[in-house]
Coordinates of C-alpha atoms and ligand atoms in Angstrom, one line a residue:
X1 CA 1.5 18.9 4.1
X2 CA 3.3 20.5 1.0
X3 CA 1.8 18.9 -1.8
X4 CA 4.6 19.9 -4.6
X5 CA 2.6 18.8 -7.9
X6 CA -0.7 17.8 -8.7
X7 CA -2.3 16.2 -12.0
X8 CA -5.7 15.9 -13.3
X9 CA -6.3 13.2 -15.3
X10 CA -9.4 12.6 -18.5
X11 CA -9.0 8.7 -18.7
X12 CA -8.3 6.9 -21.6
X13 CA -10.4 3.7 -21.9
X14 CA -8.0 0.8 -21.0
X15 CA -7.9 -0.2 -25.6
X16 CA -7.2 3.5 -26.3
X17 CA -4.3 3.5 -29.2
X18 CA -2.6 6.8 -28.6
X19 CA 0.7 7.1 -27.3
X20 CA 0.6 10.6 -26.9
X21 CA -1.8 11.4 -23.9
X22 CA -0.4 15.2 -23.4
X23 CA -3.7 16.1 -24.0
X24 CA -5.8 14.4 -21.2
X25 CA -3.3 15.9 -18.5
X26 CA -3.5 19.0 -16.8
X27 CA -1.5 20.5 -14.0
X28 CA -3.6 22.1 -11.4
X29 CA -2.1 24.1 -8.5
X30 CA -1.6 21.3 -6.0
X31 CA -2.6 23.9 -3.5
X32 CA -6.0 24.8 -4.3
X33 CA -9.1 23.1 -4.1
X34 CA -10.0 20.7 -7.5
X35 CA -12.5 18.8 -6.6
X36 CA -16.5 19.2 -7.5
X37 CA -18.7 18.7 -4.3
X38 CA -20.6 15.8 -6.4
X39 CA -17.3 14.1 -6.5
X40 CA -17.9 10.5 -5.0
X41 CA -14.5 9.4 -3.3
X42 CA -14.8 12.3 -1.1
X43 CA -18.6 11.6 -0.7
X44 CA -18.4 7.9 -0.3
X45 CA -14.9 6.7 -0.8
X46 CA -16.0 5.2 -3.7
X47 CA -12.7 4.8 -5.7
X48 CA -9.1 3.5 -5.2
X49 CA -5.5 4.6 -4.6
X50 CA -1.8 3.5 -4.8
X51 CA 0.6 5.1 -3.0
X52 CA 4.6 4.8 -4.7
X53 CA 8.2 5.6 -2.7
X54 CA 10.3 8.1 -4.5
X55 CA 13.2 8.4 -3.7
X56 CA 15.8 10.7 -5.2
X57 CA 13.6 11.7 -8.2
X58 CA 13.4 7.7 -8.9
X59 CA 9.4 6.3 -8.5
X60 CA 9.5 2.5 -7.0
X61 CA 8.2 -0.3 -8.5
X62 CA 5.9 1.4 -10.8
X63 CA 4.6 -1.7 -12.7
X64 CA 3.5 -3.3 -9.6
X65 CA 1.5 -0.5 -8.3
X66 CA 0.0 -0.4 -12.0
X67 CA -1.1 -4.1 -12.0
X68 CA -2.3 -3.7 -8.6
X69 CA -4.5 -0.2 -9.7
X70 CA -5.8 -2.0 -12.3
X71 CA -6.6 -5.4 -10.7
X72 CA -8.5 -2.8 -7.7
X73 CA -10.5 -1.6 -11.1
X74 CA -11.4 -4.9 -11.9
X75 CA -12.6 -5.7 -8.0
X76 CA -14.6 -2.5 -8.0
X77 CA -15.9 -2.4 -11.4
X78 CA -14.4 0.4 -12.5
X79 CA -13.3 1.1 -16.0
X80 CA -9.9 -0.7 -16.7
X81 CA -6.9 2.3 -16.6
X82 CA -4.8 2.1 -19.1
X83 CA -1.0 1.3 -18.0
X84 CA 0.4 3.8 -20.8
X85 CA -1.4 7.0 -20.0
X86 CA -1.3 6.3 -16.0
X87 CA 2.7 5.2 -17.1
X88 CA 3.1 9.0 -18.2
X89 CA 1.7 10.4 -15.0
X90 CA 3.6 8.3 -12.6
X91 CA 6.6 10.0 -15.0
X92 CA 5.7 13.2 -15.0
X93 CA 4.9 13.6 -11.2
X94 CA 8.5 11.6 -10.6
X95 CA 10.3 14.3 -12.7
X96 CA 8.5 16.8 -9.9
X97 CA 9.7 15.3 -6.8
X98 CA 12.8 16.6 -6.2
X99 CA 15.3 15.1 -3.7
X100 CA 14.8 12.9 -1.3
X101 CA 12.1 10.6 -0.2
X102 CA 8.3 11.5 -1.4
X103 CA 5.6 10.2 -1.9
X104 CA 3.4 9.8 -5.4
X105 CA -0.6 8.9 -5.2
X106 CA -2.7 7.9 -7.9
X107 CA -6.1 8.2 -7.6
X108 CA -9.4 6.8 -9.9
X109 CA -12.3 8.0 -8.2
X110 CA -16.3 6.5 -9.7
X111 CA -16.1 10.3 -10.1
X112 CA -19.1 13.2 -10.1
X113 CA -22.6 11.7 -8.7
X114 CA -24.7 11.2 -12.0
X115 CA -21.6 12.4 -14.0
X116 CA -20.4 10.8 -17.4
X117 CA -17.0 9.6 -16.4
X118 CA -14.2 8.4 -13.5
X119 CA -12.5 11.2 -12.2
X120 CA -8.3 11.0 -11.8
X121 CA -5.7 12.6 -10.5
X122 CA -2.2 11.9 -9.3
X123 CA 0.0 14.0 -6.5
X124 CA 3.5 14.6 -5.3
X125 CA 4.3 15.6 -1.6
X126 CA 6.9 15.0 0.6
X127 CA 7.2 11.8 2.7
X128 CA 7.0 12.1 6.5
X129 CA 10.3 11.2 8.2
X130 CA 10.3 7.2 9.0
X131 CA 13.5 6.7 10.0
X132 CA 12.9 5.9 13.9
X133 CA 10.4 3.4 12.9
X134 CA 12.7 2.0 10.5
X135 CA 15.7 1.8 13.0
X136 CA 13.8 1.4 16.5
X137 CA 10.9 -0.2 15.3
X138 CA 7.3 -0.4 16.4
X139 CA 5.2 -1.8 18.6
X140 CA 1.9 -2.8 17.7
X141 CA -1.5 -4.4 19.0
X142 CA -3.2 -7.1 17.5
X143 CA -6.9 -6.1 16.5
X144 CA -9.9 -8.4 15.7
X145 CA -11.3 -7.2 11.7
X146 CA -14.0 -9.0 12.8
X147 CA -14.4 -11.5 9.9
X148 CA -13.2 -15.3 9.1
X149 CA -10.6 -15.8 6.9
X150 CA -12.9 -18.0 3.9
X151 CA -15.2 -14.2 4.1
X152 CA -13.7 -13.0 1.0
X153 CA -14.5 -15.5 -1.5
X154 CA -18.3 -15.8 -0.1
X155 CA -18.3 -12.1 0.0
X156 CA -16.6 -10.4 -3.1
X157 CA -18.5 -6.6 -2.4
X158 CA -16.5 -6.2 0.4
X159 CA -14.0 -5.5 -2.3
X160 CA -11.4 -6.9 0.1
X161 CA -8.0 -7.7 -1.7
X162 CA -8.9 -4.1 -3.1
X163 CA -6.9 -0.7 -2.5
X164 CA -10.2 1.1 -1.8
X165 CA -10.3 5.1 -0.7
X166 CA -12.3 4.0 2.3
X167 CA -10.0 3.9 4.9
X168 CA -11.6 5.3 7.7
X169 CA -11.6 2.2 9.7
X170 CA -8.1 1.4 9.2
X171 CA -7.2 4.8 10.7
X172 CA -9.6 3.8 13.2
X173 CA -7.3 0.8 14.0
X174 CA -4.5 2.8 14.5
X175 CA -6.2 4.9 16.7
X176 CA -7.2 2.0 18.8
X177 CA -3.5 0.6 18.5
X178 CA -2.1 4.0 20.0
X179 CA -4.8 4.1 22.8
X180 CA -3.4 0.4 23.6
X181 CA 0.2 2.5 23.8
X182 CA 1.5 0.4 20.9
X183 CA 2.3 2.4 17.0
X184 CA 0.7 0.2 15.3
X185 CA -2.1 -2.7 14.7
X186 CA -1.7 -6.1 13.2
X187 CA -5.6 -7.3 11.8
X188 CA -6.6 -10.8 12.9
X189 CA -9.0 -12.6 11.5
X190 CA -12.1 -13.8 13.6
X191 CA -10.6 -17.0 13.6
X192 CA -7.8 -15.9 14.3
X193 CA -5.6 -15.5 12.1
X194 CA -3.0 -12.9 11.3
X195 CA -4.1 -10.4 8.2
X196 CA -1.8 -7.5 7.8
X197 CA -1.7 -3.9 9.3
X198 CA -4.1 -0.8 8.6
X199 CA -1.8 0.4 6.3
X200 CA 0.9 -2.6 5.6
X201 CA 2.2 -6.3 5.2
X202 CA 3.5 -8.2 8.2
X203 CA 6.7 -10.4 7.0
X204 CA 7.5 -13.1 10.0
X205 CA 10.9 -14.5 10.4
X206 CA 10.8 -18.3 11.7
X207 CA 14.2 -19.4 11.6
X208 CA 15.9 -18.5 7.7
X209 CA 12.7 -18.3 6.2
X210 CA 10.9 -15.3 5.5
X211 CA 6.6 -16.1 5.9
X212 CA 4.2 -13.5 4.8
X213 CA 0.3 -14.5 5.7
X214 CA -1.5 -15.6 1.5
X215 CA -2.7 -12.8 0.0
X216 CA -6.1 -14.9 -0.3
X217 CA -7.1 -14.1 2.9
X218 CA -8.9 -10.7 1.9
X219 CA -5.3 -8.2 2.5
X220 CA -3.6 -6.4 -0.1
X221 CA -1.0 -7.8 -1.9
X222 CA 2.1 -5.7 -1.1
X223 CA 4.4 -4.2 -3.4
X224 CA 6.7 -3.6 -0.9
X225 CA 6.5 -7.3 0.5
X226 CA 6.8 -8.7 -3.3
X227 CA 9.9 -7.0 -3.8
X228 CA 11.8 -7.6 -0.1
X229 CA 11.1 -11.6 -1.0
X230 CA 12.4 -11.4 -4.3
X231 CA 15.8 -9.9 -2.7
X232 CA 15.8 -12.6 0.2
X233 CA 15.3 -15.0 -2.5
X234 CA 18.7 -13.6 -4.3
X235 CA 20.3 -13.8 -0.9
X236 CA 19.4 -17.5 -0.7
X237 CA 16.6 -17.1 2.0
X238 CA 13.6 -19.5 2.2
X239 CA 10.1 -17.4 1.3
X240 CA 6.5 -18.5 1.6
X241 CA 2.6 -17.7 1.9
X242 CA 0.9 -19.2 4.4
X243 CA -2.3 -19.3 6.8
X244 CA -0.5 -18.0 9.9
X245 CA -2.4 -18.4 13.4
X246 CA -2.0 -15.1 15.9
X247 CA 0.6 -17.5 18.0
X248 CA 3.1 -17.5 14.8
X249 CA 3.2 -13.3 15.3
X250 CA 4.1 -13.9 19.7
X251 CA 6.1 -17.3 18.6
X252 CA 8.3 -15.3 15.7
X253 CA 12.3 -15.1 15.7
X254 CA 11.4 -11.3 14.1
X255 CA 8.8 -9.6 12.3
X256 CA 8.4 -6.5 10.1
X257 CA 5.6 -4.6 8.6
X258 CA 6.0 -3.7 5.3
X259 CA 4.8 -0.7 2.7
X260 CA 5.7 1.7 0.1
X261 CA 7.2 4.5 2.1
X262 CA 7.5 4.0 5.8
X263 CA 9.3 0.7 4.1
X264 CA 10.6 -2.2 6.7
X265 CA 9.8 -1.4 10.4
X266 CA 11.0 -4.0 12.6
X267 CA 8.2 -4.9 15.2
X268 CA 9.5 -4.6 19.0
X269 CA 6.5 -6.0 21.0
X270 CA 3.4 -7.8 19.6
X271 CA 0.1 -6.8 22.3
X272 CA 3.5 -6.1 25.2
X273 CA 5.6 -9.3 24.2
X274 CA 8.8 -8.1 23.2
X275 CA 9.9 -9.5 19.8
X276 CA 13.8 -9.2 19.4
X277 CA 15.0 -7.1 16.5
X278 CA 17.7 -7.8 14.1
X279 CA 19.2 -4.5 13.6
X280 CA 21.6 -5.5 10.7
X281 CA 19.1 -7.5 8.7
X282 CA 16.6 -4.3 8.5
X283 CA 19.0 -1.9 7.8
X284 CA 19.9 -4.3 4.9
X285 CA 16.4 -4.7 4.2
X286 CA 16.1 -0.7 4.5
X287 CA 19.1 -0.2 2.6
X288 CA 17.9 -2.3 -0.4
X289 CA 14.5 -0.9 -0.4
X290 CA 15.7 2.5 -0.5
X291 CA 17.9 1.8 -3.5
X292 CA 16.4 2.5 -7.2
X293 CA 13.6 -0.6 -7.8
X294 CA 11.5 -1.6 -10.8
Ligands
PLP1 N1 -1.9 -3.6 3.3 C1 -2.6 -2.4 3.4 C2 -4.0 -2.5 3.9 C3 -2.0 -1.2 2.9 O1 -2.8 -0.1 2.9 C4 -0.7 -1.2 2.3 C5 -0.1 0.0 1.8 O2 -0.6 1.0 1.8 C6 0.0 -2.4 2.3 C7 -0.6 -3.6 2.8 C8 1.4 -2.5 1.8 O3 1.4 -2.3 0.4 P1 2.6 -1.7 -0.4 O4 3.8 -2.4 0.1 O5 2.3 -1.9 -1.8 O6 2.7 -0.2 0.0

């Protein structure tokens, strides 16, 4: 991967007054190593991480991926980041982008083992191509995460609900998806209900409404998912949370998984049952996603 830009960041405590944070920024070469060896998100995965679209030189829904950074601080008990100076990195990594689609990350790491501070940084590279998944969709395989759907409330340091670096087992899923020959898992809950993917939301169509399983259940709360039922709402589509069992995934009149950059791929086969595709309602959903969002 070509990372094009990279940004370390000192962190300005979440009441900081300044507006002018030039001085807590500085550009490192995004191909050469930057990280101490104490450094605790690559020791532990101790930290957390958005992930933002770009696409032509424009970032995506940058205040959602804000809100959610800082409500992963508050899960994780990490200092609050403040908006503004994370705001003027999101900015200056957009203006380094270039054309076409890329992706930006932000990362607050607990930082250096024993050290004072968090450490932050943020990154530009370009995003992989997605436009097969987007137009013949995915198959995927539905996974047990092993846990009820009530776990998260009786279990708050599992830090589920949080964007956490650690996520070795969700590329562990996907691993076990493609062995099952599908692209892609869908989580379950152990009793057994539908969560979201390793690295997505899952949006169900049952007849002209547009279900998305409540973001209470312990998954993330997707930007992308936020934004695609704010535009079905506009186009005078039904939306709604709910508790969905696995059988509303088989039983659905379409589904999609959801995020930042791959964006809507339609899924084509939940566990080998097909699912029929709408081609025309993705590449709407595609074609609205791609446009400039904030
Ligand atoms: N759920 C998980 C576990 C994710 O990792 C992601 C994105 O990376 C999503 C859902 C979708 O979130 P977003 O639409 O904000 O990219």
């Amino acid at each position: 991967m070509a990372w094009r830009y990279a940004l370390m960041i000192d962190p300005a405590a979440s009441d900081d007054t300044r507006t002018d944070f030039d001085s807590t920024f500085s550009e490192v070469d995004p191909s050469a190593p930057a990280l101490t060896v104490g450094e605790l998100s690559t020791q532990r995965g101790d930290g957390i991480f958005e992930s933002i679209g770009v696409v032509d030189g424009h970032a995506q829904e940058v205040e959602a991926h804000l809100q959610r950074l800082a409500h992963s601080a508050e899960i994780c008990e990490l200092p609050a980041p403040h908006l503004g100076q994370w705001r003027e990195a999101v900015r200056r990594a957009e203006a380094a982008s270039g054309a076409g689609e890329s992706v930006i990350k932000l990362i607050l790491s607990r930082g250096v083992e024993h050290g004072p501070t968090p450490t932050a940084w943020v990154t530009v590279a370009p995003a992989a191509d997605f436009t097969e998944a987007r137009t013949s969709g995915i198959r995927v395989a539905v996974l047990d995460r092993g846990y009820s759907i009530d776990l998260p409330g009786r279990a708050p340091w599992l830090l589920l609900g949080a964007k956490t670096l650690s996520y070795a087992v969700n590329m562990a899923a996907i691993r076990e998806a493609k062995r099952r020959g599908a692209d892609d898992a869908v989580f379950v809950s152990s009793d057994g209900f539908v969560l979201e993917a390793p690295t997505a939301s899952l949006v169900i169509r049952r007849g002209d409404t547009f279900v998305t399983p409540a973001p209470n259940g312990g998954i993330l709360h997707g930007t992308t998912q936020l934004s695609l039922f704010e535009h079905l709402a506009d186009r005078g589509f039904a939306t709604a949370y709910e508790t969905l069992p696995v059988s509303a995934l088989y039983e659905a009149d379409a589904a999609w998984l959801l995020s930042s950059v791959r964006l809507a791929a339609p899924i084509t086969a939940v566990d080998d049952r097909p699912l029929a595709v709408d081609a025309d309602l993705t590449a709407s959903f595609n074609a609205y996603l791609l446009s400039p969002r904030d």
